């Protein structure tokens, strides 16, 4: 199965794609919000006819790395599972114990109801490798914790 995250080389490329993605009311940040921030950062510029991509690129130019933290962009659990060959429970445990950061909740439609799921830091996704993840999971396994507690 194709992992959506394989399309990106860096967390910044992923964040840019997510910011520019058109998801209707579920956009991670609206063009109007980007325009408002651009007007604050560059008060002498006219940003009324600027595209969303141009606005984001301008903000990256003006703000540097800080611009990538404007929108709460996150990687889904499925991508972590595919990249590191782990389970959803492992992803939840890594987030609960602070090994990876939770960025936001996303809403999706499933079985006739809205459901919600956490997304996780793209910086953690690109920073980690399978060896580090599996070592951390071994060191923090629930079975190990119960043996130590006995």
Short mmCIF file of C-alpha atoms in Angstrom, two decimals:
data_model
loop_
_atom_site.label_atom_id
_atom_site.label_comp_id
_atom_site.label_asym_id
_atom_site.label_seq_id
_atom_site.Cartn_x
_atom_site.Cartn_y
_atom_site.Cartn_z
CA UNK A 1 0.00 0.00 0.00
CA UNK A 2 1.31 3.44 -0.94
CA UNK A 3 2.22 5.68 1.99
CA UNK A 4 1.18 9.28 1.32
CA UNK A 5 4.19 10.50 3.28
CA UNK A 6 6.64 8.87 0.85
CA UNK A 7 5.99 11.80 -1.49
CA UNK A 8 7.85 14.20 0.80
CA UNK A 9 11.54 14.50 1.66
CA UNK A 10 11.27 17.00 4.52
CA UNK A 11 8.71 18.05 7.11
CA UNK A 12 8.65 21.50 5.51
CA UNK A 13 7.61 20.05 2.13
CA UNK A 14 4.82 18.09 3.83
CA UNK A 15 3.63 21.12 5.80
CA UNK A 16 3.58 23.27 2.66
CA UNK A 17 1.51 20.65 0.80
CA UNK A 18 -0.95 20.38 3.70
CA UNK A 19 -1.31 24.16 4.01
CA UNK A 20 -2.00 24.48 0.27
CA UNK A 21 -4.35 21.47 0.06
CA UNK A 22 -7.96 22.39 -0.64
CA UNK A 23 -10.10 20.59 1.92
CA UNK A 24 -13.00 23.02 2.02
CA UNK A 25 -14.00 23.74 5.60
CA UNK A 26 -11.33 21.33 6.85
CA UNK A 27 -8.33 23.35 5.60
CA UNK A 28 -5.50 23.53 8.12
CA UNK A 29 -5.34 27.31 7.64
CA UNK A 30 -7.47 29.62 5.53
CA UNK A 31 -6.15 31.95 2.88
CA UNK A 32 -7.68 34.89 4.76
CA UNK A 33 -5.65 33.99 7.86
CA UNK A 34 -2.46 33.77 5.78
CA UNK A 35 -3.29 37.15 4.23
CA UNK A 36 -3.86 38.65 7.70
CA UNK A 37 -0.48 37.37 8.92
CA UNK A 38 1.22 38.59 5.72
CA UNK A 39 -0.30 42.05 6.24
CA UNK A 40 1.12 42.11 9.77
CA UNK A 41 4.57 40.93 8.65
CA UNK A 42 4.71 43.12 5.52
CA UNK A 43 2.42 46.12 6.14
CA UNK A 44 3.53 47.97 2.98
CA UNK A 45 2.73 45.14 0.57
CA UNK A 46 -0.61 44.62 -1.19
CA UNK A 47 -1.65 41.01 -0.65
CA UNK A 48 -5.25 41.26 -1.82
CA UNK A 49 -4.66 39.45 -5.14
CA UNK A 50 -1.98 37.03 -3.94
CA UNK A 51 -2.58 33.28 -4.20
CA UNK A 52 -2.44 31.03 -1.16
CA UNK A 53 0.84 29.47 -2.34
CA UNK A 54 2.41 32.90 -2.88
CA UNK A 55 1.23 34.04 0.55
CA UNK A 56 2.73 31.00 2.26
CA UNK A 57 6.02 31.37 0.36
CA UNK A 58 6.12 35.06 1.31
CA UNK A 59 5.59 34.17 4.97
CA UNK A 60 8.40 31.60 4.81
CA UNK A 61 10.62 34.28 3.31
CA UNK A 62 9.66 36.84 5.98
CA UNK A 63 9.40 34.57 9.03
CA UNK A 64 11.74 31.67 8.24
CA UNK A 65 11.09 28.39 10.07
CA UNK A 66 8.48 30.07 12.27
CA UNK A 67 6.11 30.11 9.28
CA UNK A 68 5.95 26.31 9.31
CA UNK A 69 4.43 26.44 12.79
CA UNK A 70 1.51 28.71 11.84
CA UNK A 71 -0.77 25.81 10.97
CA UNK A 72 -1.31 22.72 13.14
CA UNK A 73 -0.30 20.20 10.49
CA UNK A 74 0.06 16.57 11.47
CA UNK A 75 0.83 13.08 10.21
CA UNK A 76 -1.81 10.38 10.67
CA UNK A 77 -1.22 7.25 12.72
CA UNK A 78 -1.43 5.09 9.60
CA UNK A 79 1.68 6.72 8.14
CA UNK A 80 3.63 6.06 11.34
CA UNK A 81 2.42 2.45 11.27
CA UNK A 82 3.51 1.93 7.67
CA UNK A 83 6.90 3.60 8.01
CA UNK A 84 7.95 1.92 11.25
CA UNK A 85 6.00 -1.36 10.98
CA UNK A 86 4.17 -0.79 14.26
CA UNK A 87 0.55 -0.88 15.45
CA UNK A 88 -1.88 1.92 16.19
CA UNK A 89 -1.56 1.04 19.89
CA UNK A 90 2.19 1.62 19.63
CA UNK A 91 1.59 5.06 18.10
CA UNK A 92 -0.86 5.91 20.89
CA UNK A 93 1.65 4.78 23.54
CA UNK A 94 4.45 6.82 21.94
CA UNK A 95 2.23 9.92 22.00
CA UNK A 96 0.95 9.30 25.53
CA UNK A 97 4.47 8.92 26.92
CA UNK A 98 5.81 11.94 25.01
CA UNK A 99 8.04 10.21 22.45
CA UNK A 100 6.09 11.89 19.63
CA UNK A 101 4.01 15.06 19.81
CA UNK A 102 0.30 15.28 19.04
CA UNK A 103 -0.50 18.25 16.80
CA UNK A 104 -4.28 18.32 16.35
CA UNK A 105 -7.49 16.36 15.94
CA UNK A 106 -8.93 15.80 12.48
CA UNK A 107 -12.56 15.07 11.73
CA UNK A 108 -13.62 12.45 9.21
CA UNK A 109 -16.84 10.69 8.21
CA UNK A 110 -17.05 6.96 8.95
CA UNK A 111 -20.06 4.65 9.19
CA UNK A 112 -22.54 7.53 9.09
CA UNK A 113 -20.94 9.54 11.90
CA UNK A 114 -18.21 12.08 12.33
CA UNK A 115 -15.15 10.56 13.98
CA UNK A 116 -12.02 12.23 15.29
CA UNK A 117 -8.39 11.13 15.24
CA UNK A 118 -5.13 12.63 16.47
CA UNK A 119 -2.37 13.62 14.10
CA UNK A 120 1.28 13.70 15.09
CA UNK A 121 4.28 15.93 14.50
CA UNK A 122 5.79 15.77 11.01
CA UNK A 123 9.14 16.70 12.56
CA UNK A 124 8.99 13.53 14.69
CA UNK A 125 7.99 11.48 11.64
CA UNK A 126 11.02 12.60 9.61
CA UNK A 127 13.45 12.68 12.57
CA UNK A 128 12.91 9.10 13.72
CA UNK A 129 14.11 5.89 12.13
CA UNK A 130 12.75 2.36 12.60
CA UNK A 131 15.62 1.30 14.85
CA UNK A 132 15.02 4.18 17.29
CA UNK A 133 11.29 3.53 17.37
CA UNK A 134 11.61 -0.21 17.98
CA UNK A 135 14.24 0.34 20.68
CA UNK A 136 11.99 2.87 22.42
CA UNK A 137 9.00 0.51 22.19
CA UNK A 138 11.05 -2.34 23.70
CA UNK A 139 12.24 -0.09 26.52
CA UNK A 140 8.69 1.13 27.19
CA UNK A 141 6.69 -2.03 26.66
CA UNK A 142 3.66 -2.50 28.93
CA UNK A 143 4.86 -6.04 29.77
CA UNK A 144 8.20 -4.70 30.97
CA UNK A 145 6.44 -2.10 33.13
CA UNK A 146 4.29 -4.72 34.88
CA UNK A 147 7.33 -6.97 35.53
CA UNK A 148 9.17 -4.06 37.13
CA UNK A 149 6.09 -3.19 39.22
CA UNK A 150 5.83 -6.67 40.74
#
